[in-house]
Amino acid sequence: MSNINLVTVDGPSGSGKGTVCHIIAARLKWNLLDSGALYRILAFAALQKKISLDDQKSLANLALNLNVSFQSNGVGVDTLLAGENVGDKLRTETVAQAASQIAALQLVRDALLTRQKAFYKEPGLIADGRDMGTVVFPDAPVKIFLDASAEQRASRRFNQLQCKGFDVSLAEILSEIKERDFRDRNRPVAPLKPAEDALVIDSTSLTVVQVVDQIFELMKLKLKLIVE
């Protein structure tokens, strides 16, 4: 691995990875990889094209040919599929569940691996996902595993979706999160787990600022960064 700065942040859905990674990437002007978005985009496209979620070959072929890009909008990152901003459409529980299903398929993971690694370039990369520190970038010098209780994560997702105008049930979201956690943590391919050398942060009772501060402290120590 080159000397380009690299930080991986893994963890379950709703733990705050996306928010934290965006803040850090924006502050340092580093590249940002939202690997979960790639799986959600693929799931969204597969549902649109009515491709079976267990058809590995068709899904892998779709993954290799997706026209995907990420563009900063000043306050966040727009996710574009064939030029269309599909960010909000990717946040439904239907898409999240489908993404969790296809993420367990080896051919799909292989198809997306090269695309994920391509984000690793100057001046640095913040990689957000489920297996960034264990599979995609196992040699990363800074690895974080961000977790939170299922109840707290469900509450965050409920509030997030309500603010976007979705009619959702907190009980259903909690049930779906627990189901997804079980599938993600127990799948035979790249299960969700902390890397052996990762710093585990439980964000259940922490603010975003507190989590970011902890990560920056580790980055200063490991990467010898000077962060204002």
mmCIF file with all atom_site columns, C-alpha atoms in Angstrom:
data_model
loop_
_atom_site.group_PDB
_atom_site.id
_atom_site.type_symbol
_atom_site.label_atom_id
_atom_site.label_alt_id
_atom_site.label_comp_id
_atom_site.label_asym_id
_atom_site.label_entity_id
_atom_site.label_seq_id
_atom_site.pdbx_PDB_ins_code
_atom_site.Cartn_x
_atom_site.Cartn_y
_atom_site.Cartn_z
_atom_site.occupancy
_atom_site.B_iso_or_equiv
_atom_site.pdbx_formal_charge
_atom_site.auth_seq_id
_atom_site.auth_comp_id
_atom_site.auth_asym_id
_atom_site.auth_atom_id
_atom_site.pdbx_PDB_model_num
ATOM 1   C CA . MET A 1 1   ? 0.000   0.000   0.000   1.00 0.00 ? 1   MET A CA 1
ATOM 2   C CA . SER A 1 2   ? 1.221   3.510   -0.843  1.00 0.00 ? 2   SER A CA 1
ATOM 3   C CA . ASN A 1 3   ? 1.776   6.324   1.631   1.00 0.00 ? 3   ASN A CA 1
ATOM 4   C CA . ILE A 1 4   ? -1.524  8.032   0.800   1.00 0.00 ? 4   ILE A CA 1
ATOM 5   C CA . ASN A 1 5   ? -3.478  8.761   3.979   1.00 0.00 ? 5   ASN A CA 1
ATOM 6   C CA . LEU A 1 6   ? -6.290  6.301   4.640   1.00 0.00 ? 6   LEU A CA 1
ATOM 7   C CA . VAL A 1 7   ? -8.917  5.917   7.359   1.00 0.00 ? 7   VAL A CA 1
ATOM 8   C CA . THR A 1 8   ? -11.584 3.208   7.377   1.00 0.00 ? 8   THR A CA 1
ATOM 9   C CA . VAL A 1 9   ? -14.834 3.535   9.315   1.00 0.00 ? 9   VAL A CA 1
ATOM 10  C CA . ASP A 1 10  ? -16.937 0.387   9.536   1.00 0.00 ? 10  ASP A CA 1
ATOM 11  C CA . GLY A 1 11  ? -20.107 -0.343  11.452  1.00 0.00 ? 11  GLY A CA 1
ATOM 12  C CA . PRO A 1 12  ? -23.798 -1.181  11.184  1.00 0.00 ? 12  PRO A CA 1
ATOM 13  C CA . SER A 1 13  ? -26.490 0.953   9.596   1.00 0.00 ? 13  SER A CA 1
ATOM 14  C CA . GLY A 1 14  ? -27.458 4.005   11.646  1.00 0.00 ? 14  GLY A CA 1
ATOM 15  C CA . SER A 1 15  ? -24.287 4.141   13.720  1.00 0.00 ? 15  SER A CA 1
ATOM 16  C CA . GLY A 1 16  ? -23.441 7.557   12.284  1.00 0.00 ? 16  GLY A CA 1
ATOM 17  C CA . LYS A 1 17  ? -20.698 6.525   9.859   1.00 0.00 ? 17  LYS A CA 1
ATOM 18  C CA . GLY A 1 18  ? -21.964 8.611   6.953   1.00 0.00 ? 18  GLY A CA 1
ATOM 19  C CA . THR A 1 19  ? -22.236 11.854  8.899   1.00 0.00 ? 19  THR A CA 1
ATOM 20  C CA . VAL A 1 20  ? -18.881 11.404  10.620  1.00 0.00 ? 20  VAL A CA 1
ATOM 21  C CA . CYS A 1 21  ? -17.047 10.458  7.429   1.00 0.00 ? 21  CYS A CA 1
ATOM 22  C CA . HIS A 1 22  ? -18.481 13.391  5.503   1.00 0.00 ? 22  HIS A CA 1
ATOM 23  C CA . ILE A 1 23  ? -17.374 15.829  8.216   1.00 0.00 ? 23  ILE A CA 1
ATOM 24  C CA . ILE A 1 24  ? -13.841 14.446  8.309   1.00 0.00 ? 24  ILE A CA 1
ATOM 25  C CA . ALA A 1 25  ? -13.461 14.263  4.513   1.00 0.00 ? 25  ALA A CA 1
ATOM 26  C CA . ALA A 1 26  ? -14.768 17.817  4.085   1.00 0.00 ? 26  ALA A CA 1
ATOM 27  C CA . ARG A 1 27  ? -12.537 19.186  6.834   1.00 0.00 ? 27  ARG A CA 1
ATOM 28  C CA . LEU A 1 28  ? -9.404  17.578  5.392   1.00 0.00 ? 28  LEU A CA 1
ATOM 29  C CA . LYS A 1 29  ? -10.491 17.858  1.732   1.00 0.00 ? 29  LYS A CA 1
ATOM 30  C CA . TRP A 1 30  ? -9.912  14.126  1.295   1.00 0.00 ? 30  TRP A CA 1
ATOM 31  C CA . ASN A 1 31  ? -11.763 11.717  -0.968  1.00 0.00 ? 31  ASN A CA 1
ATOM 32  C CA . LEU A 1 32  ? -14.838 10.010  0.454   1.00 0.00 ? 32  LEU A CA 1
ATOM 33  C CA . LEU A 1 33  ? -15.989 6.485   -0.300  1.00 0.00 ? 33  LEU A CA 1
ATOM 34  C CA . ASP A 1 34  ? -19.516 5.593   0.797   1.00 0.00 ? 34  ASP A CA 1
ATOM 35  C CA . SER A 1 35  ? -19.310 1.894   -0.021  1.00 0.00 ? 35  SER A CA 1
ATOM 36  C CA . GLY A 1 36  ? -22.780 1.281   1.369   1.00 0.00 ? 36  GLY A CA 1
ATOM 37  C CA . ALA A 1 37  ? -24.141 3.684   -1.238  1.00 0.00 ? 37  ALA A CA 1
ATOM 38  C CA . LEU A 1 38  ? -22.650 1.511   -3.972  1.00 0.00 ? 38  LEU A CA 1
ATOM 39  C CA . TYR A 1 39  ? -24.560 -1.507  -2.660  1.00 0.00 ? 39  TYR A CA 1
ATOM 40  C CA . ARG A 1 40  ? -27.748 0.541   -2.246  1.00 0.00 ? 40  ARG A CA 1
ATOM 41  C CA . ILE A 1 41  ? -27.395 1.923   -5.792  1.00 0.00 ? 41  ILE A CA 1
ATOM 42  C CA . LEU A 1 42  ? -26.975 -1.592  -7.122  1.00 0.00 ? 42  LEU A CA 1
ATOM 43  C CA . ALA A 1 43  ? -29.967 -2.793  -5.108  1.00 0.00 ? 43  ALA A CA 1
ATOM 44  C CA . PHE A 1 44  ? -32.069 0.147   -6.320  1.00 0.00 ? 44  PHE A CA 1
ATOM 45  C CA . ALA A 1 45  ? -31.093 -0.502  -9.953  1.00 0.00 ? 45  ALA A CA 1
ATOM 46  C CA . ALA A 1 46  ? -31.791 -4.242  -9.582  1.00 0.00 ? 46  ALA A CA 1
ATOM 47  C CA . LEU A 1 47  ? -35.243 -3.576  -8.132  1.00 0.00 ? 47  LEU A CA 1
ATOM 48  C CA . GLN A 1 48  ? -35.966 -1.154  -10.980 1.00 0.00 ? 48  GLN A CA 1
ATOM 49  C CA . LYS A 1 49  ? -34.868 -3.704  -13.578 1.00 0.00 ? 49  LYS A CA 1
ATOM 50  C CA . LYS A 1 50  ? -36.664 -6.525  -11.721 1.00 0.00 ? 50  LYS A CA 1
ATOM 51  C CA . ILE A 1 51  ? -33.482 -8.575  -11.366 1.00 0.00 ? 51  ILE A CA 1
ATOM 52  C CA . SER A 1 52  ? -33.751 -11.317 -8.761  1.00 0.00 ? 52  SER A CA 1
ATOM 53  C CA . LEU A 1 53  ? -31.734 -10.542 -5.630  1.00 0.00 ? 53  LEU A CA 1
ATOM 54  C CA . ASP A 1 54  ? -30.173 -14.009 -5.710  1.00 0.00 ? 54  ASP A CA 1
ATOM 55  C CA . ASP A 1 55  ? -29.142 -13.885 -9.384  1.00 0.00 ? 55  ASP A CA 1
ATOM 56  C CA . GLN A 1 56  ? -25.425 -13.367 -8.749  1.00 0.00 ? 56  GLN A CA 1
ATOM 57  C CA . LYS A 1 57  ? -24.292 -13.238 -12.383 1.00 0.00 ? 57  LYS A CA 1
ATOM 58  C CA . SER A 1 58  ? -26.880 -10.663 -13.460 1.00 0.00 ? 58  SER A CA 1
ATOM 59  C CA . LEU A 1 59  ? -26.248 -8.540  -10.370 1.00 0.00 ? 59  LEU A CA 1
ATOM 60  C CA . ALA A 1 60  ? -22.467 -8.669  -10.874 1.00 0.00 ? 60  ALA A CA 1
ATOM 61  C CA . ASN A 1 61  ? -22.865 -7.682  -14.521 1.00 0.00 ? 61  ASN A CA 1
ATOM 62  C CA . LEU A 1 62  ? -25.126 -4.804  -13.495 1.00 0.00 ? 62  LEU A CA 1
ATOM 63  C CA . ALA A 1 63  ? -22.555 -3.708  -10.890 1.00 0.00 ? 63  ALA A CA 1
ATOM 64  C CA . LEU A 1 64  ? -19.777 -3.595  -13.471 1.00 0.00 ? 64  LEU A CA 1
ATOM 65  C CA . ASN A 1 65  ? -21.830 -1.367  -15.762 1.00 0.00 ? 65  ASN A CA 1
ATOM 66  C CA . LEU A 1 66  ? -23.455 1.071   -13.343 1.00 0.00 ? 66  LEU A CA 1
ATOM 67  C CA . ASN A 1 67  ? -23.009 4.736   -14.283 1.00 0.00 ? 67  ASN A CA 1
ATOM 68  C CA . VAL A 1 68  ? -22.395 6.061   -10.763 1.00 0.00 ? 68  VAL A CA 1
ATOM 69  C CA . SER A 1 69  ? -20.782 9.234   -9.476  1.00 0.00 ? 69  SER A CA 1
ATOM 70  C CA . PHE A 1 70  ? -20.666 11.215  -6.221  1.00 0.00 ? 70  PHE A CA 1
ATOM 71  C CA . GLN A 1 71  ? -20.756 15.025  -6.204  1.00 0.00 ? 71  GLN A CA 1
ATOM 72  C CA . SER A 1 72  ? -20.389 17.367  -3.240  1.00 0.00 ? 72  SER A CA 1
ATOM 73  C CA . ASN A 1 73  ? -23.276 19.810  -2.879  1.00 0.00 ? 73  ASN A CA 1
ATOM 74  C CA . GLY A 1 74  ? -21.663 21.920  -0.170  1.00 0.00 ? 74  GLY A CA 1
ATOM 75  C CA . VAL A 1 75  ? -23.489 20.311  2.757   1.00 0.00 ? 75  VAL A CA 1
ATOM 76  C CA . GLY A 1 76  ? -23.318 16.656  1.756   1.00 0.00 ? 76  GLY A CA 1
ATOM 77  C CA . VAL A 1 77  ? -22.762 14.339  -1.166  1.00 0.00 ? 77  VAL A CA 1
ATOM 78  C CA . ASP A 1 78  ? -25.193 13.791  -4.042  1.00 0.00 ? 78  ASP A CA 1
ATOM 79  C CA . THR A 1 79  ? -25.353 10.249  -5.383  1.00 0.00 ? 79  THR A CA 1
ATOM 80  C CA . LEU A 1 80  ? -25.910 10.193  -9.134  1.00 0.00 ? 80  LEU A CA 1
ATOM 81  C CA . LEU A 1 81  ? -27.095 7.197   -11.136 1.00 0.00 ? 81  LEU A CA 1
ATOM 82  C CA . ALA A 1 82  ? -26.940 7.861   -14.884 1.00 0.00 ? 82  ALA A CA 1
ATOM 83  C CA . GLY A 1 83  ? -26.902 11.562  -14.035 1.00 0.00 ? 83  GLY A CA 1
ATOM 84  C CA . GLU A 1 84  ? -29.976 11.424  -11.769 1.00 0.00 ? 84  GLU A CA 1
ATOM 85  C CA . ASN A 1 85  ? -29.679 12.306  -8.084  1.00 0.00 ? 85  ASN A CA 1
ATOM 86  C CA . VAL A 1 86  ? -31.104 9.193   -6.397  1.00 0.00 ? 86  VAL A CA 1
ATOM 87  C CA . GLY A 1 87  ? -29.839 9.878   -2.872  1.00 0.00 ? 87  GLY A CA 1
ATOM 88  C CA . ASP A 1 88  ? -33.236 10.026  -1.165  1.00 0.00 ? 88  ASP A CA 1
ATOM 89  C CA . LYS A 1 89  ? -34.502 6.964   -3.035  1.00 0.00 ? 89  LYS A CA 1
ATOM 90  C CA . LEU A 1 90  ? -31.648 4.908   -1.596  1.00 0.00 ? 90  LEU A CA 1
ATOM 91  C CA . ARG A 1 91  ? -32.678 5.542   2.020   1.00 0.00 ? 91  ARG A CA 1
ATOM 92  C CA . THR A 1 92  ? -35.880 3.486   2.062   1.00 0.00 ? 92  THR A CA 1
ATOM 93  C CA . GLU A 1 93  ? -35.908 0.296   4.114   1.00 0.00 ? 93  GLU A CA 1
ATOM 94  C CA . THR A 1 94  ? -36.835 -1.700  0.982   1.00 0.00 ? 94  THR A CA 1
ATOM 95  C CA . VAL A 1 95  ? -33.598 -0.654  -0.691  1.00 0.00 ? 95  VAL A CA 1
ATOM 96  C CA . ALA A 1 96  ? -31.598 -1.083  2.537   1.00 0.00 ? 96  ALA A CA 1
ATOM 97  C CA . GLN A 1 97  ? -32.857 -4.645  2.976   1.00 0.00 ? 97  GLN A CA 1
ATOM 98  C CA . ALA A 1 98  ? -32.140 -5.474  -0.672  1.00 0.00 ? 98  ALA A CA 1
ATOM 99  C CA . ALA A 1 99  ? -28.632 -4.016  -0.352  1.00 0.00 ? 99  ALA A CA 1
ATOM 100 C CA . SER A 1 100 ? -27.988 -6.178  2.705   1.00 0.00 ? 100 SER A CA 1
ATOM 101 C CA . GLN A 1 101 ? -29.103 -9.268  0.761   1.00 0.00 ? 101 GLN A CA 1
ATOM 102 C CA . ILE A 1 102 ? -26.910 -8.686  -2.287  1.00 0.00 ? 102 ILE A CA 1
ATOM 103 C CA . ALA A 1 103 ? -23.930 -7.687  -0.112  1.00 0.00 ? 103 ALA A CA 1
ATOM 104 C CA . ALA A 1 104 ? -23.738 -11.327 0.994   1.00 0.00 ? 104 ALA A CA 1
ATOM 105 C CA . LEU A 1 105 ? -23.060 -12.485 -2.593  1.00 0.00 ? 105 LEU A CA 1
ATOM 106 C CA . GLN A 1 106 ? -19.408 -13.110 -3.494  1.00 0.00 ? 106 GLN A CA 1
ATOM 107 C CA . LEU A 1 107 ? -19.709 -12.257 -7.199  1.00 0.00 ? 107 LEU A CA 1
ATOM 108 C CA . VAL A 1 108 ? -21.316 -8.927  -6.329  1.00 0.00 ? 108 VAL A CA 1
ATOM 109 C CA . ARG A 1 109 ? -18.596 -8.069  -3.816  1.00 0.00 ? 109 ARG A CA 1
ATOM 110 C CA . ASP A 1 110 ? -15.901 -9.001  -6.344  1.00 0.00 ? 110 ASP A CA 1
ATOM 111 C CA . ALA A 1 111 ? -17.514 -6.786  -8.984  1.00 0.00 ? 111 ALA A CA 1
ATOM 112 C CA . LEU A 1 112 ? -17.578 -3.770  -6.664  1.00 0.00 ? 112 LEU A CA 1
ATOM 113 C CA . LEU A 1 113 ? -14.137 -4.290  -5.094  1.00 0.00 ? 113 LEU A CA 1
ATOM 114 C CA . THR A 1 114 ? -12.121 -2.664  -7.886  1.00 0.00 ? 114 THR A CA 1
ATOM 115 C CA . ARG A 1 115 ? -14.521 0.272   -8.005  1.00 0.00 ? 115 ARG A CA 1
ATOM 116 C CA . GLN A 1 116 ? -14.095 0.797   -4.249  1.00 0.00 ? 116 GLN A CA 1
ATOM 117 C CA . LYS A 1 117 ? -10.290 0.624   -4.387  1.00 0.00 ? 117 LYS A CA 1
ATOM 118 C CA . ALA A 1 118 ? -10.253 3.292   -7.111  1.00 0.00 ? 118 ALA A CA 1
ATOM 119 C CA . PHE A 1 119 ? -11.286 5.901   -4.529  1.00 0.00 ? 119 PHE A CA 1
ATOM 120 C CA . TYR A 1 120 ? -7.912  5.468   -2.797  1.00 0.00 ? 120 TYR A CA 1
ATOM 121 C CA . LYS A 1 121 ? -5.935  8.416   -4.174  1.00 0.00 ? 121 LYS A CA 1
ATOM 122 C CA . GLU A 1 122 ? -4.293  11.676  -3.138  1.00 0.00 ? 122 GLU A CA 1
ATOM 123 C CA . PRO A 1 123 ? -4.553  13.503  -0.831  1.00 0.00 ? 123 PRO A CA 1
ATOM 124 C CA . GLY A 1 124 ? -6.275  10.787  1.237   1.00 0.00 ? 124 GLY A CA 1
ATOM 125 C CA . LEU A 1 125 ? -9.391  8.679   1.671   1.00 0.00 ? 125 LEU A CA 1
ATOM 126 C CA . ILE A 1 126 ? -12.072 8.238   4.302   1.00 0.00 ? 126 ILE A CA 1
ATOM 127 C CA . ALA A 1 127 ? -13.732 4.895   3.547   1.00 0.00 ? 127 ALA A CA 1
ATOM 128 C CA . ASP A 1 128 ? -17.166 4.250   5.065   1.00 0.00 ? 128 ASP A CA 1
ATOM 129 C CA . GLY A 1 129 ? -18.639 0.755   5.023   1.00 0.00 ? 129 GLY A CA 1
ATOM 130 C CA . ARG A 1 130 ? -19.042 -2.687  6.530   1.00 0.00 ? 130 ARG A CA 1
ATOM 131 C CA . ASP A 1 131 ? -15.732 -4.329  5.546   1.00 0.00 ? 131 ASP A CA 1
ATOM 132 C CA . MET A 1 132 ? -13.419 -1.454  4.667   1.00 0.00 ? 132 MET A CA 1
ATOM 133 C CA . GLY A 1 133 ? -10.902 -2.299  7.385   1.00 0.00 ? 133 GLY A CA 1
ATOM 134 C CA . THR A 1 134 ? -11.243 -6.074  7.191   1.00 0.00 ? 134 THR A CA 1
ATOM 135 C CA . VAL A 1 135 ? -11.430 -6.810  3.435   1.00 0.00 ? 135 VAL A CA 1
ATOM 136 C CA . VAL A 1 136 ? -11.117 -3.801  1.118   1.00 0.00 ? 136 VAL A CA 1
ATOM 137 C CA . PHE A 1 137 ? -8.302  -1.932  2.895   1.00 0.00 ? 137 PHE A CA 1
ATOM 138 C CA . PRO A 1 138 ? -6.878  -4.391  5.467   1.00 0.00 ? 138 PRO A CA 1
ATOM 139 C CA . ASP A 1 139 ? -3.573  -2.455  5.644   1.00 0.00 ? 139 ASP A CA 1
ATOM 140 C CA . ALA A 1 140 ? -5.195  0.870   6.537   1.00 0.00 ? 140 ALA A CA 1
ATOM 141 C CA . PRO A 1 141 ? -3.202  2.606   9.299   1.00 0.00 ? 141 PRO A CA 1
ATOM 142 C CA . VAL A 1 142 ? -6.339  3.973   10.997  1.00 0.00 ? 142 VAL A CA 1
ATOM 143 C CA . LYS A 1 143 ? -9.395  1.757   11.456  1.00 0.00 ? 143 LYS A CA 1
ATOM 144 C CA . ILE A 1 144 ? -12.570 2.674   13.288  1.00 0.00 ? 144 ILE A CA 1
ATOM 145 C CA . PHE A 1 145 ? -15.566 0.491   14.103  1.00 0.00 ? 145 PHE A CA 1
ATOM 146 C CA . LEU A 1 146 ? -18.520 2.728   14.923  1.00 0.00 ? 146 LEU A CA 1
ATOM 147 C CA . ASP A 1 147 ? -21.417 1.058   16.715  1.00 0.00 ? 147 ASP A CA 1
ATOM 148 C CA . ALA A 1 148 ? -24.586 1.996   18.629  1.00 0.00 ? 148 ALA A CA 1
ATOM 149 C CA . SER A 1 149 ? -27.538 0.177   20.151  1.00 0.00 ? 149 SER A CA 1
ATOM 150 C CA . ALA A 1 150 ? -30.174 -1.079  17.725  1.00 0.00 ? 150 ALA A CA 1
ATOM 151 C CA . GLU A 1 151 ? -32.765 1.084   19.484  1.00 0.00 ? 151 GLU A CA 1
ATOM 152 C CA . GLN A 1 152 ? -30.697 4.245   19.069  1.00 0.00 ? 152 GLN A CA 1
ATOM 153 C CA . ARG A 1 153 ? -29.956 3.470   15.430  1.00 0.00 ? 153 ARG A CA 1
ATOM 154 C CA . ALA A 1 154 ? -33.640 2.812   14.728  1.00 0.00 ? 154 ALA A CA 1
ATOM 155 C CA . SER A 1 155 ? -34.556 6.120   16.343  1.00 0.00 ? 155 SER A CA 1
ATOM 156 C CA . ARG A 1 156 ? -32.005 7.966   14.203  1.00 0.00 ? 156 ARG A CA 1
ATOM 157 C CA . ARG A 1 157 ? -33.258 6.336   11.009  1.00 0.00 ? 157 ARG A CA 1
ATOM 158 C CA . PHE A 1 158 ? -36.901 6.996   11.978  1.00 0.00 ? 158 PHE A CA 1
ATOM 159 C CA . ASN A 1 159 ? -36.197 10.711  12.501  1.00 0.00 ? 159 ASN A CA 1
ATOM 160 C CA . GLN A 1 160 ? -34.149 10.902  9.315   1.00 0.00 ? 160 GLN A CA 1
ATOM 161 C CA . LEU A 1 161 ? -36.886 9.354   7.182   1.00 0.00 ? 161 LEU A CA 1
ATOM 162 C CA . GLN A 1 162 ? -39.645 11.382  8.820   1.00 0.00 ? 162 GLN A CA 1
ATOM 163 C CA . CYS A 1 163 ? -37.764 14.591  8.054   1.00 0.00 ? 163 CYS A CA 1
ATOM 164 C CA . LYS A 1 164 ? -37.631 13.521  4.412   1.00 0.00 ? 164 LYS A CA 1
ATOM 165 C CA . GLY A 1 165 ? -41.407 13.015  4.355   1.00 0.00 ? 165 GLY A CA 1
ATOM 166 C CA . PHE A 1 166 ? -41.529 9.217   4.524   1.00 0.00 ? 166 PHE A CA 1
ATOM 167 C CA . ASP A 1 167 ? -44.407 7.577   6.423   1.00 0.00 ? 167 ASP A CA 1
ATOM 168 C CA . VAL A 1 168 ? -42.526 5.086   8.610   1.00 0.00 ? 168 VAL A CA 1
ATOM 169 C CA . SER A 1 169 ? -42.997 2.987   11.741  1.00 0.00 ? 169 SER A CA 1
ATOM 170 C CA . LEU A 1 170 ? -40.341 3.013   14.476  1.00 0.00 ? 170 LEU A CA 1
ATOM 171 C CA . ALA A 1 171 ? -41.213 -0.573  15.461  1.00 0.00 ? 171 ALA A CA 1
ATOM 172 C CA . GLU A 1 172 ? -40.841 -1.777  11.872  1.00 0.00 ? 172 GLU A CA 1
ATOM 173 C CA . ILE A 1 173 ? -37.518 0.030   11.437  1.00 0.00 ? 173 ILE A CA 1
ATOM 174 C CA . LEU A 1 174 ? -36.176 -1.505  14.663  1.00 0.00 ? 174 LEU A CA 1
ATOM 175 C CA . SER A 1 175 ? -37.254 -4.974  13.532  1.00 0.00 ? 175 SER A CA 1
ATOM 176 C CA . GLU A 1 176 ? -35.640 -4.479  10.118  1.00 0.00 ? 176 GLU A CA 1
ATOM 177 C CA . ILE A 1 177 ? -32.410 -3.183  11.657  1.00 0.00 ? 177 ILE A CA 1
ATOM 178 C CA . LYS A 1 178 ? -32.157 -6.209  13.956  1.00 0.00 ? 178 LYS A CA 1
ATOM 179 C CA . GLU A 1 179 ? -32.833 -8.524  11.007  1.00 0.00 ? 179 GLU A CA 1
ATOM 180 C CA . ARG A 1 180 ? -30.194 -6.763  8.894   1.00 0.00 ? 180 ARG A CA 1
ATOM 181 C CA . ASP A 1 181 ? -27.690 -6.809  11.766  1.00 0.00 ? 181 ASP A CA 1
ATOM 182 C CA . PHE A 1 182 ? -28.085 -10.559 12.118  1.00 0.00 ? 182 PHE A CA 1
ATOM 183 C CA . ARG A 1 183 ? -27.658 -11.118 8.379   1.00 0.00 ? 183 ARG A CA 1
ATOM 184 C CA . ASP A 1 184 ? -24.677 -8.744  8.083   1.00 0.00 ? 184 ASP A CA 1
ATOM 185 C CA . ARG A 1 185 ? -22.867 -10.127 11.134  1.00 0.00 ? 185 ARG A CA 1
ATOM 186 C CA . ASN A 1 186 ? -23.446 -13.788 10.261  1.00 0.00 ? 186 ASN A CA 1
ATOM 187 C CA . ARG A 1 187 ? -23.032 -13.892 6.499   1.00 0.00 ? 187 ARG A CA 1
ATOM 188 C CA . PRO A 1 188 ? -20.249 -16.217 5.291   1.00 0.00 ? 188 PRO A CA 1
ATOM 189 C CA . VAL A 1 189 ? -18.801 -13.543 2.979   1.00 0.00 ? 189 VAL A CA 1
ATOM 190 C CA . ALA A 1 190 ? -17.127 -10.529 4.663   1.00 0.00 ? 190 ALA A CA 1
ATOM 191 C CA . PRO A 1 191 ? -19.239 -10.510 7.838   1.00 0.00 ? 191 PRO A CA 1
ATOM 192 C CA . LEU A 1 192 ? -19.664 -7.234  9.711   1.00 0.00 ? 192 LEU A CA 1
ATOM 193 C CA . LYS A 1 193 ? -17.107 -7.200  12.526  1.00 0.00 ? 193 LYS A CA 1
ATOM 194 C CA . PRO A 1 194 ? -14.372 -4.913  13.837  1.00 0.00 ? 194 PRO A CA 1
ATOM 195 C CA . ALA A 1 195 ? -10.887 -5.387  12.412  1.00 0.00 ? 195 ALA A CA 1
ATOM 196 C CA . GLU A 1 196 ? -8.535  -6.737  15.078  1.00 0.00 ? 196 GLU A CA 1
ATOM 197 C CA . ASP A 1 197 ? -6.661  -3.418  15.162  1.00 0.00 ? 197 ASP A CA 1
ATOM 198 C CA . ALA A 1 198 ? -9.729  -1.153  14.973  1.00 0.00 ? 198 ALA A CA 1
ATOM 199 C CA . LEU A 1 199 ? -10.749 1.380   17.591  1.00 0.00 ? 199 LEU A CA 1
ATOM 200 C CA . VAL A 1 200 ? -14.332 0.507   18.577  1.00 0.00 ? 200 VAL A CA 1
ATOM 201 C CA . ILE A 1 201 ? -16.483 3.543   19.384  1.00 0.00 ? 201 ILE A CA 1
ATOM 202 C CA . ASP A 1 202 ? -19.994 3.160   20.792  1.00 0.00 ? 202 ASP A CA 1
ATOM 203 C CA . SER A 1 203 ? -21.889 6.244   19.639  1.00 0.00 ? 203 SER A CA 1
ATOM 204 C CA . THR A 1 204 ? -25.141 5.434   21.469  1.00 0.00 ? 204 THR A CA 1
ATOM 205 C CA . SER A 1 205 ? -24.739 8.284   23.945  1.00 0.00 ? 205 SER A CA 1
ATOM 206 C CA . LEU A 1 206 ? -22.171 10.379  22.066  1.00 0.00 ? 206 LEU A CA 1
ATOM 207 C CA . THR A 1 207 ? -22.682 13.457  19.917  1.00 0.00 ? 207 THR A CA 1
ATOM 208 C CA . VAL A 1 208 ? -21.335 13.598  16.367  1.00 0.00 ? 208 VAL A CA 1
ATOM 209 C CA . VAL A 1 209 ? -18.710 16.111  17.534  1.00 0.00 ? 209 VAL A CA 1
ATOM 210 C CA . GLN A 1 210 ? -17.517 13.744  20.276  1.00 0.00 ? 210 GLN A CA 1
ATOM 211 C CA . VAL A 1 211 ? -17.148 10.875  17.793  1.00 0.00 ? 211 VAL A CA 1
ATOM 212 C CA . VAL A 1 212 ? -15.299 13.065  15.287  1.00 0.00 ? 212 VAL A CA 1
ATOM 213 C CA . ASP A 1 213 ? -12.965 14.314  18.017  1.00 0.00 ? 213 ASP A CA 1
ATOM 214 C CA . GLN A 1 214 ? -12.081 10.741  19.028  1.00 0.00 ? 214 GLN A CA 1
ATOM 215 C CA . ILE A 1 215 ? -11.305 9.811   15.430  1.00 0.00 ? 215 ILE A CA 1
ATOM 216 C CA . PHE A 1 216 ? -9.171  12.909  14.887  1.00 0.00 ? 216 PHE A CA 1
ATOM 217 C CA . GLU A 1 217 ? -7.169  12.128  18.026  1.00 0.00 ? 217 GLU A CA 1
ATOM 218 C CA . LEU A 1 218 ? -6.367  8.665   16.658  1.00 0.00 ? 218 LEU A CA 1
ATOM 219 C CA . MET A 1 219 ? -5.511  10.134  13.240  1.00 0.00 ? 219 MET A CA 1
ATOM 220 C CA . LYS A 1 220 ? -3.103  12.618  14.851  1.00 0.00 ? 220 LYS A CA 1
ATOM 221 C CA . LEU A 1 221 ? -1.427  9.761   16.707  1.00 0.00 ? 221 LEU A CA 1
ATOM 222 C CA . LYS A 1 222 ? -1.244  7.259   13.830  1.00 0.00 ? 222 LYS A CA 1
ATOM 223 C CA . LEU A 1 223 ? -0.802  9.547   10.822  1.00 0.00 ? 223 LEU A CA 1
ATOM 224 C CA . LYS A 1 224 ? 1.088   12.395  12.545  1.00 0.00 ? 224 LYS A CA 1
ATOM 225 C CA . LEU A 1 225 ? -1.504  14.779  11.130  1.00 0.00 ? 225 LEU A CA 1
ATOM 226 C CA . ILE A 1 226 ? -1.812  18.349  12.259  1.00 0.00 ? 226 ILE A CA 1
ATOM 227 C CA . VAL A 1 227 ? -5.559  19.037  12.369  1.00 0.00 ? 227 VAL A CA 1
ATOM 228 C CA . GLU A 1 228 ? -6.701  22.569  13.103  1.00 0.00 ? 228 GLU A CA 1
#
